């Protein structure tokens, strides 16, 4: 079984919490024993994990970056829902999905997953082409959300959107030139998929054509658009606000 890397306190701590038995190797900075590290090591010991003391050079080589915070783990992949259909079939509340079209920056994807986790989105969907997959950088930026939010990369995004419509999931895209804003009477209480494109290029035309409606995020200052992760947060939390009302 192939192993993947996680690094940083947040990413490894979440894995330690949700699936400690999937951690095959746990490397920590042998010179770091501050309070945060002591608390982390106590949790690792409680879970029965063997900790390998390593130096900074070894940790950098494992993580591929110096931003490892002194914690690197080699882990087994967590088995999530086998398919988007399986996940949707198991839902007991209206679906709340985030669709990312053309997001290739791992930092942006990690931030989007973190927002999706916080807002209670059921899954994040992206095309296999022109999109980034889950890697160590994504997991680090996601602060554990890469372990908790299902991420489905689909072969044909337009076809997937059509299949979501067949499930009565309303497809709402975001665009600067949309006729209505996010806050103008939009109803997010029912099953909904929010579609956002990458900064600059935005959604592809084919993706745009498959949206049931388009909304904009009001921009009151001098900048013309938001980072995709910030825009995802604005949209998802508006949906969550309505569902909690």
Short mmCIF file of the C-alpha atoms (twelve columns), coordinates in Angstrom:
data_MODEL
# 
_entry.id   MODEL 
# 
loop_
_atom_site.group_PDB 
_atom_site.id 
_atom_site.type_symbol 
_atom_site.label_atom_id 
_atom_site.label_alt_id 
_atom_site.label_comp_id 
_atom_site.label_asym_id 
_atom_site.label_seq_id 
_atom_site.Cartn_x 
_atom_site.Cartn_y 
_atom_site.Cartn_z 
_atom_site.pdbx_PDB_model_num 
ATOM 1   C CA . UNK A 1   0.000   0.000  0.000   1 
ATOM 2   C CA . UNK A 2   1.409   3.379  -0.995  1 
ATOM 3   C CA . UNK A 3   1.810   5.964  1.739   1 
ATOM 4   C CA . UNK A 4   1.371   9.714  1.546   1 
ATOM 5   C CA . UNK A 5   2.938   12.511 3.536   1 
ATOM 6   C CA . UNK A 6   1.336   14.911 5.970   1 
ATOM 7   C CA . UNK A 7   3.236   17.672 7.720   1 
ATOM 8   C CA . UNK A 8   2.495   20.464 10.180  1 
ATOM 9   C CA . UNK A 9   0.712   20.300 13.526  1 
ATOM 10  C CA . UNK A 10  -2.833  20.845 12.221  1 
ATOM 11  C CA . UNK A 11  -2.749  18.277 9.423   1 
ATOM 12  C CA . UNK A 12  -1.061  15.550 11.464  1 
ATOM 13  C CA . UNK A 13  -3.107  16.269 14.620  1 
ATOM 14  C CA . UNK A 14  -6.390  15.832 12.740  1 
ATOM 15  C CA . UNK A 15  -5.187  12.508 11.334  1 
ATOM 16  C CA . UNK A 16  -4.079  11.523 14.846  1 
ATOM 17  C CA . UNK A 17  -7.579  12.330 16.071  1 
ATOM 18  C CA . UNK A 18  -9.680  10.713 13.327  1 
ATOM 19  C CA . UNK A 19  -7.533  7.743  12.255  1 
ATOM 20  C CA . UNK A 20  -4.440  7.186  14.417  1 
ATOM 21  C CA . UNK A 21  -3.963  3.614  13.178  1 
ATOM 22  C CA . UNK A 22  -3.394  4.914  9.640   1 
ATOM 23  C CA . UNK A 23  -0.171  6.667  10.744  1 
ATOM 24  C CA . UNK A 24  2.718   4.370  9.824   1 
ATOM 25  C CA . UNK A 25  5.646   6.670  10.640  1 
ATOM 26  C CA . UNK A 26  5.719   9.780  12.799  1 
ATOM 27  C CA . UNK A 27  8.834   11.959 12.636  1 
ATOM 28  C CA . UNK A 28  9.350   14.938 14.951  1 
ATOM 29  C CA . UNK A 29  12.086  17.495 15.485  1 
ATOM 30  C CA . UNK A 30  14.309  16.061 18.201  1 
ATOM 31  C CA . UNK A 31  15.310  19.560 19.349  1 
ATOM 32  C CA . UNK A 32  11.767  20.888 19.778  1 
ATOM 33  C CA . UNK A 33  10.107  20.226 23.122  1 
ATOM 34  C CA . UNK A 34  7.999   23.333 23.692  1 
ATOM 35  C CA . UNK A 35  4.494   23.103 25.134  1 
ATOM 36  C CA . UNK A 36  2.809   22.573 21.791  1 
ATOM 37  C CA . UNK A 37  5.139   19.721 20.906  1 
ATOM 38  C CA . UNK A 38  4.767   18.168 24.376  1 
ATOM 39  C CA . UNK A 39  0.983   18.148 24.017  1 
ATOM 40  C CA . UNK A 40  1.263   16.635 20.546  1 
ATOM 41  C CA . UNK A 41  3.659   13.921 21.745  1 
ATOM 42  C CA . UNK A 42  1.339   13.090 24.641  1 
ATOM 43  C CA . UNK A 43  -1.493  12.467 22.177  1 
ATOM 44  C CA . UNK A 44  0.768   10.347 20.003  1 
ATOM 45  C CA . UNK A 45  1.832   8.290  23.024  1 
ATOM 46  C CA . UNK A 46  -1.803  7.888  24.072  1 
ATOM 47  C CA . UNK A 47  -2.556  6.515  20.612  1 
ATOM 48  C CA . UNK A 48  0.295   4.027  20.951  1 
ATOM 49  C CA . UNK A 49  2.415   5.503  18.144  1 
ATOM 50  C CA . UNK A 50  6.177   5.174  17.945  1 
ATOM 51  C CA . UNK A 51  7.802   8.573  17.474  1 
ATOM 52  C CA . UNK A 52  11.002  8.884  15.437  1 
ATOM 53  C CA . UNK A 53  13.266  11.757 16.471  1 
ATOM 54  C CA . UNK A 54  14.680  13.413 13.358  1 
ATOM 55  C CA . UNK A 55  16.779  16.448 12.557  1 
ATOM 56  C CA . UNK A 56  15.677  19.403 10.452  1 
ATOM 57  C CA . UNK A 57  17.432  18.145 7.312   1 
ATOM 58  C CA . UNK A 58  15.565  14.828 7.437   1 
ATOM 59  C CA . UNK A 59  12.242  16.547 8.053   1 
ATOM 60  C CA . UNK A 60  12.800  18.947 5.144   1 
ATOM 61  C CA . UNK A 61  13.615  16.065 2.802   1 
ATOM 62  C CA . UNK A 62  10.504  14.154 3.878   1 
ATOM 63  C CA . UNK A 63  8.128   17.113 3.649   1 
ATOM 64  C CA . UNK A 64  9.740   18.782 0.644   1 
ATOM 65  C CA . UNK A 65  9.609   22.111 2.463   1 
ATOM 66  C CA . UNK A 66  11.073  23.839 5.502   1 
ATOM 67  C CA . UNK A 67  7.549   24.715 6.708   1 
ATOM 68  C CA . UNK A 68  6.982   21.370 8.414   1 
ATOM 69  C CA . UNK A 69  6.782   22.805 11.992  1 
ATOM 70  C CA . UNK A 70  8.822   19.849 13.229  1 
ATOM 71  C CA . UNK A 71  6.124   17.237 12.498  1 
ATOM 72  C CA . UNK A 72  6.007   14.896 9.487   1 
ATOM 73  C CA . UNK A 73  3.967   11.698 9.125   1 
ATOM 74  C CA . UNK A 74  3.797   8.925  6.547   1 
ATOM 75  C CA . UNK A 75  0.197   7.732  6.474   1 
ATOM 76  C CA . UNK A 76  -2.159  5.372  4.710   1 
ATOM 77  C CA . UNK A 77  -4.969  6.904  2.690   1 
ATOM 78  C CA . UNK A 78  -8.291  7.083  4.531   1 
ATOM 79  C CA . UNK A 79  -11.071 5.270  2.745   1 
ATOM 80  C CA . UNK A 80  -13.831 7.768  1.971   1 
ATOM 81  C CA . UNK A 81  -17.034 7.325  0.006   1 
ATOM 82  C CA . UNK A 82  -16.250 5.331  -3.116  1 
ATOM 83  C CA . UNK A 83  -18.121 7.760  -5.312  1 
ATOM 84  C CA . UNK A 84  -20.003 11.020 -5.323  1 
ATOM 85  C CA . UNK A 85  -23.200 9.042  -5.890  1 
ATOM 86  C CA . UNK A 86  -22.573 6.993  -2.737  1 
ATOM 87  C CA . UNK A 87  -22.052 10.156 -0.712  1 
ATOM 88  C CA . UNK A 88  -25.182 11.852 -2.053  1 
ATOM 89  C CA . UNK A 89  -27.272 8.712  -1.489  1 
ATOM 90  C CA . UNK A 90  -26.219 8.674  2.172   1 
ATOM 91  C CA . UNK A 91  -27.075 12.316 2.944   1 
ATOM 92  C CA . UNK A 92  -29.845 13.006 5.421   1 
ATOM 93  C CA . UNK A 93  -30.014 16.749 4.728   1 
ATOM 94  C CA . UNK A 94  -30.033 18.908 1.565   1 
ATOM 95  C CA . UNK A 95  -26.712 18.682 -0.242  1 
ATOM 96  C CA . UNK A 96  -24.251 21.554 0.056   1 
ATOM 97  C CA . UNK A 97  -21.458 21.118 -2.496  1 
ATOM 98  C CA . UNK A 98  -18.528 23.246 -3.622  1 
ATOM 99  C CA . UNK A 99  -17.440 22.879 -7.253  1 
ATOM 100 C CA . UNK A 100 -14.049 24.295 -8.247  1 
ATOM 101 C CA . UNK A 101 -13.376 24.769 -11.947 1 
ATOM 102 C CA . UNK A 102 -9.718  25.259 -12.852 1 
ATOM 103 C CA . UNK A 103 -8.135  25.712 -9.405  1 
ATOM 104 C CA . UNK A 104 -4.539  24.545 -9.877  1 
ATOM 105 C CA . UNK A 105 -2.774  26.216 -6.936  1 
ATOM 106 C CA . UNK A 106 -2.396  23.785 -3.996  1 
ATOM 107 C CA . UNK A 107 -2.534  26.658 -1.494  1 
ATOM 108 C CA . UNK A 108 -5.894  27.770 -2.897  1 
ATOM 109 C CA . UNK A 109 -7.278  24.232 -2.847  1 
ATOM 110 C CA . UNK A 110 -6.101  23.720 0.731   1 
ATOM 111 C CA . UNK A 111 -7.782  26.953 1.813   1 
ATOM 112 C CA . UNK A 112 -10.991 25.981 -0.037  1 
ATOM 113 C CA . UNK A 113 -11.082 22.613 1.739   1 
ATOM 114 C CA . UNK A 114 -10.601 24.339 5.078   1 
ATOM 115 C CA . UNK A 115 -13.499 26.697 4.337   1 
ATOM 116 C CA . UNK A 116 -15.663 23.809 3.103   1 
ATOM 117 C CA . UNK A 117 -15.035 21.912 6.338   1 
ATOM 118 C CA . UNK A 118 -15.864 24.943 8.465   1 
ATOM 119 C CA . UNK A 119 -19.097 25.673 6.614   1 
ATOM 120 C CA . UNK A 120 -20.224 22.048 6.651   1 
ATOM 121 C CA . UNK A 121 -20.049 21.388 2.911   1 
ATOM 122 C CA . UNK A 122 -20.578 17.721 2.104   1 
ATOM 123 C CA . UNK A 123 -17.980 17.511 -0.670  1 
ATOM 124 C CA . UNK A 124 -15.713 19.453 -2.996  1 
ATOM 125 C CA . UNK A 125 -15.760 18.548 -6.695  1 
ATOM 126 C CA . UNK A 126 -13.182 19.399 -9.374  1 
ATOM 127 C CA . UNK A 127 -12.290 18.212 -12.886 1 
ATOM 128 C CA . UNK A 128 -9.373  15.790 -13.242 1 
ATOM 129 C CA . UNK A 129 -7.825  18.030 -15.889 1 
ATOM 130 C CA . UNK A 130 -6.707  21.576 -15.060 1 
ATOM 131 C CA . UNK A 131 -7.016  21.034 -11.301 1 
ATOM 132 C CA . UNK A 132 -4.709  20.155 -8.446  1 
ATOM 133 C CA . UNK A 133 -5.010  16.915 -6.486  1 
ATOM 134 C CA . UNK A 134 -4.456  16.366 -2.785  1 
ATOM 135 C CA . UNK A 135 -0.768  16.580 -1.920  1 
ATOM 136 C CA . UNK A 136 1.263   17.416 1.182   1 
ATOM 137 C CA . UNK A 137 1.034   21.168 0.550   1 
ATOM 138 C CA . UNK A 138 -2.754  21.001 0.156   1 
ATOM 139 C CA . UNK A 139 -3.029  18.989 3.370   1 
ATOM 140 C CA . UNK A 140 -0.817  21.453 5.267   1 
ATOM 141 C CA . UNK A 141 -2.803  24.506 4.152   1 
ATOM 142 C CA . UNK A 142 -6.118  22.721 4.758   1 
ATOM 143 C CA . UNK A 143 -5.168  22.281 8.444   1 
ATOM 144 C CA . UNK A 144 -6.759  18.834 8.594   1 
ATOM 145 C CA . UNK A 145 -9.716  19.462 6.280   1 
ATOM 146 C CA . UNK A 146 -8.136  17.316 3.559   1 
ATOM 147 C CA . UNK A 147 -8.852  14.424 5.939   1 
ATOM 148 C CA . UNK A 148 -12.481 15.334 6.623   1 
ATOM 149 C CA . UNK A 149 -13.916 16.802 3.400   1 
ATOM 150 C CA . UNK A 150 -14.445 14.362 0.502   1 
ATOM 151 C CA . UNK A 151 -12.681 15.627 -2.639  1 
ATOM 152 C CA . UNK A 152 -13.907 14.145 -5.916  1 
ATOM 153 C CA . UNK A 153 -12.004 14.706 -9.155  1 
ATOM 154 C CA . UNK A 154 -14.350 13.886 -12.049 1 
ATOM 155 C CA . UNK A 155 -13.533 13.083 -15.651 1 
ATOM 156 C CA . UNK A 156 -16.223 15.312 -17.163 1 
ATOM 157 C CA . UNK A 157 -17.353 18.248 -15.003 1 
ATOM 158 C CA . UNK A 158 -20.189 19.261 -17.335 1 
ATOM 159 C CA . UNK A 159 -21.640 15.755 -17.215 1 
ATOM 160 C CA . UNK A 160 -21.310 15.700 -13.412 1 
ATOM 161 C CA . UNK A 161 -23.232 18.975 -13.171 1 
ATOM 162 C CA . UNK A 162 -25.959 17.477 -15.359 1 
ATOM 163 C CA . UNK A 163 -26.137 14.448 -13.065 1 
ATOM 164 C CA . UNK A 164 -26.418 16.742 -10.033 1 
ATOM 165 C CA . UNK A 165 -29.346 18.501 -11.713 1 
ATOM 166 C CA . UNK A 166 -31.031 15.126 -12.196 1 
ATOM 167 C CA . UNK A 167 -30.876 14.815 -8.398  1 
ATOM 168 C CA . UNK A 168 -32.652 18.191 -8.097  1 
ATOM 169 C CA . UNK A 169 -29.483 19.922 -6.908  1 
ATOM 170 C CA . UNK A 170 -29.547 23.575 -7.978  1 
ATOM 171 C CA . UNK A 171 -26.325 24.660 -9.706  1 
ATOM 172 C CA . UNK A 172 -25.330 28.234 -8.824  1 
ATOM 173 C CA . UNK A 173 -22.261 29.717 -10.476 1 
ATOM 174 C CA . UNK A 174 -20.408 32.868 -9.472  1 
ATOM 175 C CA . UNK A 175 -19.489 35.534 -11.987 1 
ATOM 176 C CA . UNK A 176 -18.604 39.217 -11.851 1 
ATOM 177 C CA . UNK A 177 -21.166 39.974 -14.583 1 
ATOM 178 C CA . UNK A 178 -24.088 38.077 -13.016 1 
ATOM 179 C CA . UNK A 179 -27.400 39.986 -13.001 1 
ATOM 180 C CA . UNK A 180 -28.018 39.440 -9.278  1 
ATOM 181 C CA . UNK A 181 -25.818 39.349 -6.203  1 
ATOM 182 C CA . UNK A 182 -25.453 36.494 -3.747  1 
ATOM 183 C CA . UNK A 183 -27.718 38.351 -1.299  1 
ATOM 184 C CA . UNK A 184 -30.624 39.264 -3.582  1 
ATOM 185 C CA . UNK A 185 -33.245 36.723 -2.642  1 
ATOM 186 C CA . UNK A 186 -31.165 33.637 -3.395  1 
ATOM 187 C CA . UNK A 187 -32.431 30.525 -1.591  1 
ATOM 188 C CA . UNK A 188 -29.661 28.201 -0.433  1 
ATOM 189 C CA . UNK A 189 -31.753 26.101 1.943   1 
ATOM 190 C CA . UNK A 190 -32.409 23.388 -0.627  1 
ATOM 191 C CA . UNK A 191 -29.861 21.105 -2.311  1 
ATOM 192 C CA . UNK A 192 -27.266 23.337 -3.952  1 
ATOM 193 C CA . UNK A 193 -23.876 23.175 -5.650  1 
ATOM 194 C CA . UNK A 194 -21.872 26.399 -5.660  1 
ATOM 195 C CA . UNK A 195 -19.528 26.691 -8.646  1 
ATOM 196 C CA . UNK A 196 -16.436 28.898 -8.560  1 
ATOM 197 C CA . UNK A 197 -13.690 29.322 -11.121 1 
ATOM 198 C CA . UNK A 198 -10.034 30.138 -10.695 1 
ATOM 199 C CA . UNK A 199 -8.880  33.709 -10.258 1 
ATOM 200 C CA . UNK A 200 -8.441  35.561 -13.504 1 
ATOM 201 C CA . UNK A 201 -9.963  33.122 -15.980 1 
ATOM 202 C CA . UNK A 202 -13.006 32.225 -13.883 1 
ATOM 203 C CA . UNK A 203 -15.310 29.399 -14.919 1 
ATOM 204 C CA . UNK A 204 -14.929 27.842 -18.324 1 
ATOM 205 C CA . UNK A 205 -17.727 28.672 -20.760 1 
ATOM 206 C CA . UNK A 206 -19.017 25.088 -20.828 1 
ATOM 207 C CA . UNK A 207 -19.217 25.029 -17.045 1 
ATOM 208 C CA . UNK A 208 -21.011 28.372 -17.059 1 
ATOM 209 C CA . UNK A 209 -23.607 27.039 -19.517 1 
ATOM 210 C CA . UNK A 210 -24.451 24.195 -17.149 1 
ATOM 211 C CA . UNK A 211 -25.276 26.517 -14.226 1 
ATOM 212 C CA . UNK A 212 -28.958 27.075 -13.403 1 
ATOM 213 C CA . UNK A 213 -28.198 30.647 -12.411 1 
ATOM 214 C CA . UNK A 214 -25.300 33.008 -11.825 1 
ATOM 215 C CA . UNK A 215 -24.704 35.307 -8.872  1 
ATOM 216 C CA . UNK A 216 -22.046 37.873 -8.067  1 
ATOM 217 C CA . UNK A 217 -20.304 38.803 -4.833  1 
ATOM 218 C CA . UNK A 218 -20.664 42.552 -4.204  1 
ATOM 219 C CA . UNK A 219 -17.300 44.333 -4.395  1 
ATOM 220 C CA . UNK A 220 -17.458 47.683 -2.615  1 
ATOM 221 C CA . UNK A 221 -13.819 48.768 -2.847  1 
ATOM 222 C CA . UNK A 222 -11.167 49.160 -5.496  1 
ATOM 223 C CA . UNK A 223 -10.349 45.497 -6.168  1 
ATOM 224 C CA . UNK A 224 -12.426 43.659 -8.741  1 
ATOM 225 C CA . UNK A 225 -12.495 40.144 -7.327  1 
ATOM 226 C CA . UNK A 226 -11.670 37.910 -4.360  1 
ATOM 227 C CA . UNK A 227 -9.315  34.989 -3.987  1 
ATOM 228 C CA . UNK A 228 -11.213 31.774 -4.786  1 
ATOM 229 C CA . UNK A 229 -10.942 30.483 -1.218  1 
ATOM 230 C CA . UNK A 230 -12.311 33.734 0.204   1 
ATOM 231 C CA . UNK A 231 -15.120 33.714 -2.370  1 
ATOM 232 C CA . UNK A 232 -15.875 30.095 -1.446  1 
ATOM 233 C CA . UNK A 233 -16.150 31.111 2.192   1 
ATOM 234 C CA . UNK A 234 -18.499 33.990 1.414   1 
ATOM 235 C CA . UNK A 235 -20.816 31.734 -0.610  1 
ATOM 236 C CA . UNK A 236 -20.750 28.673 1.636   1 
ATOM 237 C CA . UNK A 237 -21.332 30.644 4.800   1 
ATOM 238 C CA . UNK A 238 -24.270 32.498 3.248   1 
ATOM 239 C CA . UNK A 239 -25.777 29.083 2.527   1 
ATOM 240 C CA . UNK A 240 -25.015 27.939 6.076   1 
ATOM 241 C CA . UNK A 241 -26.478 31.173 7.530   1 
ATOM 242 C CA . UNK A 242 -29.744 30.581 5.714   1 
ATOM 243 C CA . UNK A 243 -29.899 26.957 6.848   1 
ATOM 244 C CA . UNK A 244 -29.382 27.954 10.465  1 
ATOM 245 C CA . UNK A 245 -31.974 30.733 10.344  1 
# 
